[in-house]
Each structure stands twice: as C-alpha cells, then as structure tokens.
Short mmCIF file of C-alpha atoms in Angstrom, two decimals:
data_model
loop_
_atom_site.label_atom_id
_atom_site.label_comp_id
_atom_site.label_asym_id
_atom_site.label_seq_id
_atom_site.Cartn_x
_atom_site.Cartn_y
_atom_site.Cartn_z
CA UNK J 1 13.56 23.77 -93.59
CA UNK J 2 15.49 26.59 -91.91
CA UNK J 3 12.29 28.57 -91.59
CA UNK J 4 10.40 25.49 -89.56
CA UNK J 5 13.70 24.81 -87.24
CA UNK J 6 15.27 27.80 -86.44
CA UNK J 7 17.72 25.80 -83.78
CA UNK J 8 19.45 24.41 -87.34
CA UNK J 9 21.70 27.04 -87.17
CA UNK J 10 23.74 25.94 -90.44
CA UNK J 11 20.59 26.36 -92.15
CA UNK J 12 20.17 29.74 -90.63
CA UNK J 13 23.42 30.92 -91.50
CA UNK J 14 23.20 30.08 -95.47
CA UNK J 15 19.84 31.34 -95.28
CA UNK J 16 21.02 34.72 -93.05
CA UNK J 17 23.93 35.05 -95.64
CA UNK J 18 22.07 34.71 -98.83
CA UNK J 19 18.98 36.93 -98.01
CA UNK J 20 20.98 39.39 -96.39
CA UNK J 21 23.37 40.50 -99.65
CA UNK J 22 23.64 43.49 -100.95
CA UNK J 23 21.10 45.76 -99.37
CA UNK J 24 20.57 44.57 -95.94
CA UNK J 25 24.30 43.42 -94.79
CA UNK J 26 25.53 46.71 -96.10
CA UNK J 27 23.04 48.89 -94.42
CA UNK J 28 23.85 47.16 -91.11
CA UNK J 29 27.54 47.87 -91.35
CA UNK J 30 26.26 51.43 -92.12
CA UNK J 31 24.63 51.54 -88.84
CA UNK J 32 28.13 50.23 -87.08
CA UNK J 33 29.87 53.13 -88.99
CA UNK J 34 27.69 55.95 -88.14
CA UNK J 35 28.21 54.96 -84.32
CA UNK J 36 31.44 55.42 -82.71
CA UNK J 37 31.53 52.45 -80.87
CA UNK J 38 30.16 50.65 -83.74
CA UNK J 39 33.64 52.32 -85.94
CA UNK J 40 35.65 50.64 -83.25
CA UNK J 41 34.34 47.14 -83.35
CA UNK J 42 34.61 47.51 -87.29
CA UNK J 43 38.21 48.46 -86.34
CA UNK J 44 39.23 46.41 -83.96
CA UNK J 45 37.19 43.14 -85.18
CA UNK J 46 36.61 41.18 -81.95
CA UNK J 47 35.81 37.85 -82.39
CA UNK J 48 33.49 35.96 -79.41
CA UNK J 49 35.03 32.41 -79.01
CA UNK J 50 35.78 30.32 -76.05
CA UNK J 51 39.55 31.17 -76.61
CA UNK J 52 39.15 35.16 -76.44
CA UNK J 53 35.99 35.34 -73.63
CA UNK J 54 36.98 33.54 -70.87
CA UNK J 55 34.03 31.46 -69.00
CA UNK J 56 35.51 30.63 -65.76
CA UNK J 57 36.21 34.04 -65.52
CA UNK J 58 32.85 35.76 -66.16
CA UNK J 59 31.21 32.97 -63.80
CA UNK J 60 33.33 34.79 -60.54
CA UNK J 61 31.61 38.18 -61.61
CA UNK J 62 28.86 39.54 -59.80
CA UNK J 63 25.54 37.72 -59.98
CA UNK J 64 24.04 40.90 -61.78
CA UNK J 65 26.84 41.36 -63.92
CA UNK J 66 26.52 41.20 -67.72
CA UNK J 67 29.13 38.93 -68.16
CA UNK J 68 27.85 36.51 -65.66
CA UNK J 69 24.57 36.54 -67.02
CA UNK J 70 26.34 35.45 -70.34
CA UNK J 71 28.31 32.52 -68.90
CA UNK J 72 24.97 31.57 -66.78
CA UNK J 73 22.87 31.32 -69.60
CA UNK J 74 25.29 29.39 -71.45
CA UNK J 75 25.75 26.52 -68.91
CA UNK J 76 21.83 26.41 -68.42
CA UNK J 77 21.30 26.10 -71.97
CA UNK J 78 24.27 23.85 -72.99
CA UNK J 79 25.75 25.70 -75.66
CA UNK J 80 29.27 27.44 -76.17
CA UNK J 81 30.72 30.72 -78.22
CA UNK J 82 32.11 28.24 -80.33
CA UNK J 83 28.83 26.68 -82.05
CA UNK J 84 28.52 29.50 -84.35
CA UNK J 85 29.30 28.84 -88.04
CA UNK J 86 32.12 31.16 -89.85
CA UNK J 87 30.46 33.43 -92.42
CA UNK J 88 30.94 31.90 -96.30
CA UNK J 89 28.42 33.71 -98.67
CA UNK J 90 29.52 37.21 -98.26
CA UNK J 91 31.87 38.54 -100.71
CA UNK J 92 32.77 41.97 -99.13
CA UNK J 93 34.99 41.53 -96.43
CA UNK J 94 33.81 44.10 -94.00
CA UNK J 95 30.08 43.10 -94.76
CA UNK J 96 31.59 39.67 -93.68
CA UNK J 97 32.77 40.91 -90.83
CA UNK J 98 29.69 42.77 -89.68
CA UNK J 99 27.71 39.20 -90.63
CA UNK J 100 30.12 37.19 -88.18
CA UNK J 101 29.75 39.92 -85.54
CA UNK J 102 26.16 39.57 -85.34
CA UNK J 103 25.88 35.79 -85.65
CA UNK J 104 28.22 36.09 -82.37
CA UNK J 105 26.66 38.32 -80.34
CA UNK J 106 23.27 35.99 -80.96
CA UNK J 107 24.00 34.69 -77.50
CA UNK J 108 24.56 37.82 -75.81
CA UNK J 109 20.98 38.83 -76.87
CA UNK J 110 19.48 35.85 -75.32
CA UNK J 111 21.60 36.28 -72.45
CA UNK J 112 20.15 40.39 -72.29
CA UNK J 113 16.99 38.72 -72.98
CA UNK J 114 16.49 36.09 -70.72
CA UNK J 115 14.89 33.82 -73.34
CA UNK J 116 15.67 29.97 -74.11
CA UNK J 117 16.98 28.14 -76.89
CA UNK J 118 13.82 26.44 -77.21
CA UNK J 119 11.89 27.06 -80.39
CA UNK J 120 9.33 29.18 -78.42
CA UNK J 121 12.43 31.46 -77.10
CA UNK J 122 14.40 31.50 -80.76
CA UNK J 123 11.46 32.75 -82.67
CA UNK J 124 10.90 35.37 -79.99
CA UNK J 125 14.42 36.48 -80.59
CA UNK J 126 13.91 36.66 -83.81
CA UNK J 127 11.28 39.12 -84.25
CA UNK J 128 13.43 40.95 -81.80
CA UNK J 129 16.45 41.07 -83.79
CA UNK J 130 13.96 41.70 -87.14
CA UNK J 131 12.38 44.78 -85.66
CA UNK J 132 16.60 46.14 -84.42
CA UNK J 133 18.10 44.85 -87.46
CA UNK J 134 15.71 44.29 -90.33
CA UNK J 135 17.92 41.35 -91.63
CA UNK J 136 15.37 39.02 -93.52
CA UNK J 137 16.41 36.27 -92.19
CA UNK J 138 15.31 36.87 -88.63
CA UNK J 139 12.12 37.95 -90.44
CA UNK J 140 11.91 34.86 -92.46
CA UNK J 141 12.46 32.78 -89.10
CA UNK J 142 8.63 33.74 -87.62
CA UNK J 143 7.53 31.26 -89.81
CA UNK J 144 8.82 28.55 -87.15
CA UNK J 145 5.86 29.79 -85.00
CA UNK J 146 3.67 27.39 -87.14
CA UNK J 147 5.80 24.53 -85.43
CA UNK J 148 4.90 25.60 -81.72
CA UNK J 149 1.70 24.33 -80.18
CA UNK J 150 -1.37 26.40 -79.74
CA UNK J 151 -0.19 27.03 -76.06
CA UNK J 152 2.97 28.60 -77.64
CA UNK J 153 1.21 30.26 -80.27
CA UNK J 154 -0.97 32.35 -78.31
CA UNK J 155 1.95 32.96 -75.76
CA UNK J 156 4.05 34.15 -79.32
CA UNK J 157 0.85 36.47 -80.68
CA UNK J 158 -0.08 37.99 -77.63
CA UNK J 159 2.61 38.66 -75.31
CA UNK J 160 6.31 37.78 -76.86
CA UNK J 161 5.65 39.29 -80.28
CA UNK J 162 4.59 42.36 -79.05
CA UNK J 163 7.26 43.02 -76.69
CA UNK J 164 9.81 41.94 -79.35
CA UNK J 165 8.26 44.70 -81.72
CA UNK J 166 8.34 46.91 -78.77
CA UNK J 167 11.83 46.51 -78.12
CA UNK J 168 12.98 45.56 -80.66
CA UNK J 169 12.41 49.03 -82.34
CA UNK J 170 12.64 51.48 -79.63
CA UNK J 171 16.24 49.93 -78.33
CA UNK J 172 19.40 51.50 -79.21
CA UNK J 173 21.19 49.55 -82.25
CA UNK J 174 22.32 45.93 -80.55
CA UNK J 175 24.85 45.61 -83.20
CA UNK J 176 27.18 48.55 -81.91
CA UNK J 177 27.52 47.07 -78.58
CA UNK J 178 31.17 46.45 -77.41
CA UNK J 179 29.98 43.13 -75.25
CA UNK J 180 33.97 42.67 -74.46
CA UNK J 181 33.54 46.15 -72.75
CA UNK J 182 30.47 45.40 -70.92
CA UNK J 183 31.04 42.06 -68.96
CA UNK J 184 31.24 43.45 -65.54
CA UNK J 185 28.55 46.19 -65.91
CA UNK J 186 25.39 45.69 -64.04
CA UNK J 187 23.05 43.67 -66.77
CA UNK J 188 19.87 46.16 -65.67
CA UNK J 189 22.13 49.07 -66.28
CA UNK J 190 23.14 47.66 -69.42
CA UNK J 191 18.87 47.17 -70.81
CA UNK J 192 17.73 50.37 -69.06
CA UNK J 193 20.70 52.85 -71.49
CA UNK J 194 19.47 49.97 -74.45
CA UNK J 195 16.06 50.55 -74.13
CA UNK J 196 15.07 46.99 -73.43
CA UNK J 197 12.42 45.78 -71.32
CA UNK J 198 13.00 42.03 -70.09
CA UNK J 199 10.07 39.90 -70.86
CA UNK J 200 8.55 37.13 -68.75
CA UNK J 201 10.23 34.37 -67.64
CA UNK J 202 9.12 31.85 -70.50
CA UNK J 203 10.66 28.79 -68.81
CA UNK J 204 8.93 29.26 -65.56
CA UNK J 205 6.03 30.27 -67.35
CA UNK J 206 5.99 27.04 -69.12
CA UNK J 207 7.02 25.24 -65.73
CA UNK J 208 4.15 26.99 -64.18
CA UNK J 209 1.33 26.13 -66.88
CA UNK J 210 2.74 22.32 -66.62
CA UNK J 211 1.92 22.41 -63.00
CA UNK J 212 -1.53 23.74 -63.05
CA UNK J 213 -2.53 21.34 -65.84
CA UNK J 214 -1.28 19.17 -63.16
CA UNK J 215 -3.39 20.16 -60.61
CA UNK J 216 -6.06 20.06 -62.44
CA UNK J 217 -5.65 16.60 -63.94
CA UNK J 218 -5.09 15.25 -60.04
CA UNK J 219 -8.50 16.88 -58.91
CA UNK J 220 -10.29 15.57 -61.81
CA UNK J 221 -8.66 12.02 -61.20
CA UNK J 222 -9.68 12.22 -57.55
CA UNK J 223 -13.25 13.52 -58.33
CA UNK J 224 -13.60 10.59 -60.87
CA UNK J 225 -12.28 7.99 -58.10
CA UNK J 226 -14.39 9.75 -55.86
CA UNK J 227 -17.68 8.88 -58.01
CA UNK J 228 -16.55 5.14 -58.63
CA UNK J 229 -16.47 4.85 -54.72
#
C-alpha cells in the first residue's frame, strides 16, 4: 500500500526502515562521516521538532531566507516538524540516528524544492531523494506514479523525473546539511553551493492547466449555445 500512497507516511517509515538495513542505512551514515559537517550532525544529533525550530521565529526572517521558506511552506501545506514518526526498525543506534535525521529533514527538501505534498509533488521528491540518497524506499515510492492521472503522468515522465535525476545526482549530499545553521541564509544561495535547480511551479502549473481547460470548456459551451440559437 505504501508504494500506491506515499502521503501514508507510517507506511513509508516501516517500509524506509526495513528496506534500508544493513547496506543502504549504513552507507548513508558513511556519507555523513566522510563530511565534516555531516561528523558534526552525527555528533551533535539535532533533532527538527516544533519544540527545538521555532516557527514564529523563522516566519519574521527575510522573505528569501531559508528558514522562512521552511515555515512558509509548512503553513501552505498544513503540516508540522512534529508529524514525522520516531525510527523503530533499526537496531544500530547511529544508523538510527542517521534514519531519523533524514525522515526530518524530508520537509526541508520540499521546502528547497518548492514542491507540494500532493502525490504528484511526493513522488517527485522521491526520485529526488533516490538519485542523492539511493535509499530503496524513495526508489520503491515511484511506483505511486501509477496512481496520478495521465495529466500527471506525463508531467512526472517528461519534466519532474528528469530534473529529479538531474539534481538529484549532481547536488552535493542533502543529508550533511546543518538546516539549524542555514535558516537565515538566502534560500538561492543555499541551491546554487547544493547544486539544485528549482523546478516549475507544479501548483500553478496545475492552477494554470485547470484554467485553460476552463476556457476552453466556456468557448465550446458558448459555440454550442451559439448553434441552438
């Protein structure tokens, strides 16, 4: 079920967990330990809750600001630091660690991203964080693309997919990023040193298809009134 609904993000996490042990987890926090900043965040082990990042704060930083970007996409999508289940199927506690790090930066990479919660938006973060991380579960996820309508499919094969492979492989390593020391640095600054091109708006572009099928549904209404004159 998990790989039709990636928004059932308890299913996600047994499924992340479980597919991710021995090899992948462990090569991850291999990639955190050959990075300095990624020795410190094994180190100091942040944790991203509503209690430790501070929303009302970020949301008086500047407009451009990484942090604000983070609190702005949270309100517009509805969701909190705090939705994001505690790691249970990982034995070794600094593989553990490494799983709950990533699993709480998720929102940060939509955030960098731009992209929605909606299916459409997840399973572009996905291949994303497949092509940066190679954890199979964000692999496994693409399979939700069979869920999206052929609108959303075609958007998914020819333009999101892509970029996400794109990106995805060509950025810097997403997991060693100290988001705590990064809230007010300017968000473009931020993707430019990552390597990360933003990709288009898929909201508007959805809000933007809606309205031409609109248009084009009025005209054809008037043209049929127009014959029954």
């Amino acid at each position: 079920m998990s790989f039709m609904n990636p928004r059932r993000g308890d299913l996600i996490a047994i499924l992340g967990e479980t597919t991710a042990t021995p090899y992948f987890i462990s090569r991850l926090r291999d990639t955190m330990l050959s990075s300095p900043t990624g020795r410190r965040i094994l180190f100091d082990r942040p944790r991203i809750t509503s209690e430790t990042m501070s929303l009302d704060y970020l949301r008086t930083l500047s407009e451009n600001s990484v942090g604000w970007n983070y609190a702005a996409w949270l309100d517009r999508e509805g969701v909190s630091p705090d939705t994001r289940d505690s790691v249970m199927y990982i034995d070794d506690e600094e593989c553990a660690y490494v799983m709950q790090r990533y699993r709480e930066c998720h929102d940060f990479y939509h955030a960098l991203t731009g992209l929605p919660v909606m299916v459409e938006g997840e399973v572009a973060l996905k291949a994303f964080e497949f092509a940066n991380t190679l954890l199979p579960m964000t692999g496994l996820s693409l399979f939700a693309v069979t869920r999206l309508k052929p609108a959303g499919r075609g958007r998914f094969w020819n333009t999101y997919l892509p970029w996400a492979l794109h990106n995805g492989v060509r950025s810097k390593d997403i997991i060693n990023i100290y988001w705590e020391e990064q809230l007010e640095r300017d968000v473009d600054d931020l993707r430019a040193q990552l390597g990360i091109e933003r990709p288009p708006d898929l909201r508007q572009t959805r809000k933007d298809l809606a309205k031409q099928r609109g248009v084009a549904r009025a005209k054809k209404e008037t043209k049929r009134m127009m014959r029954n004159a």
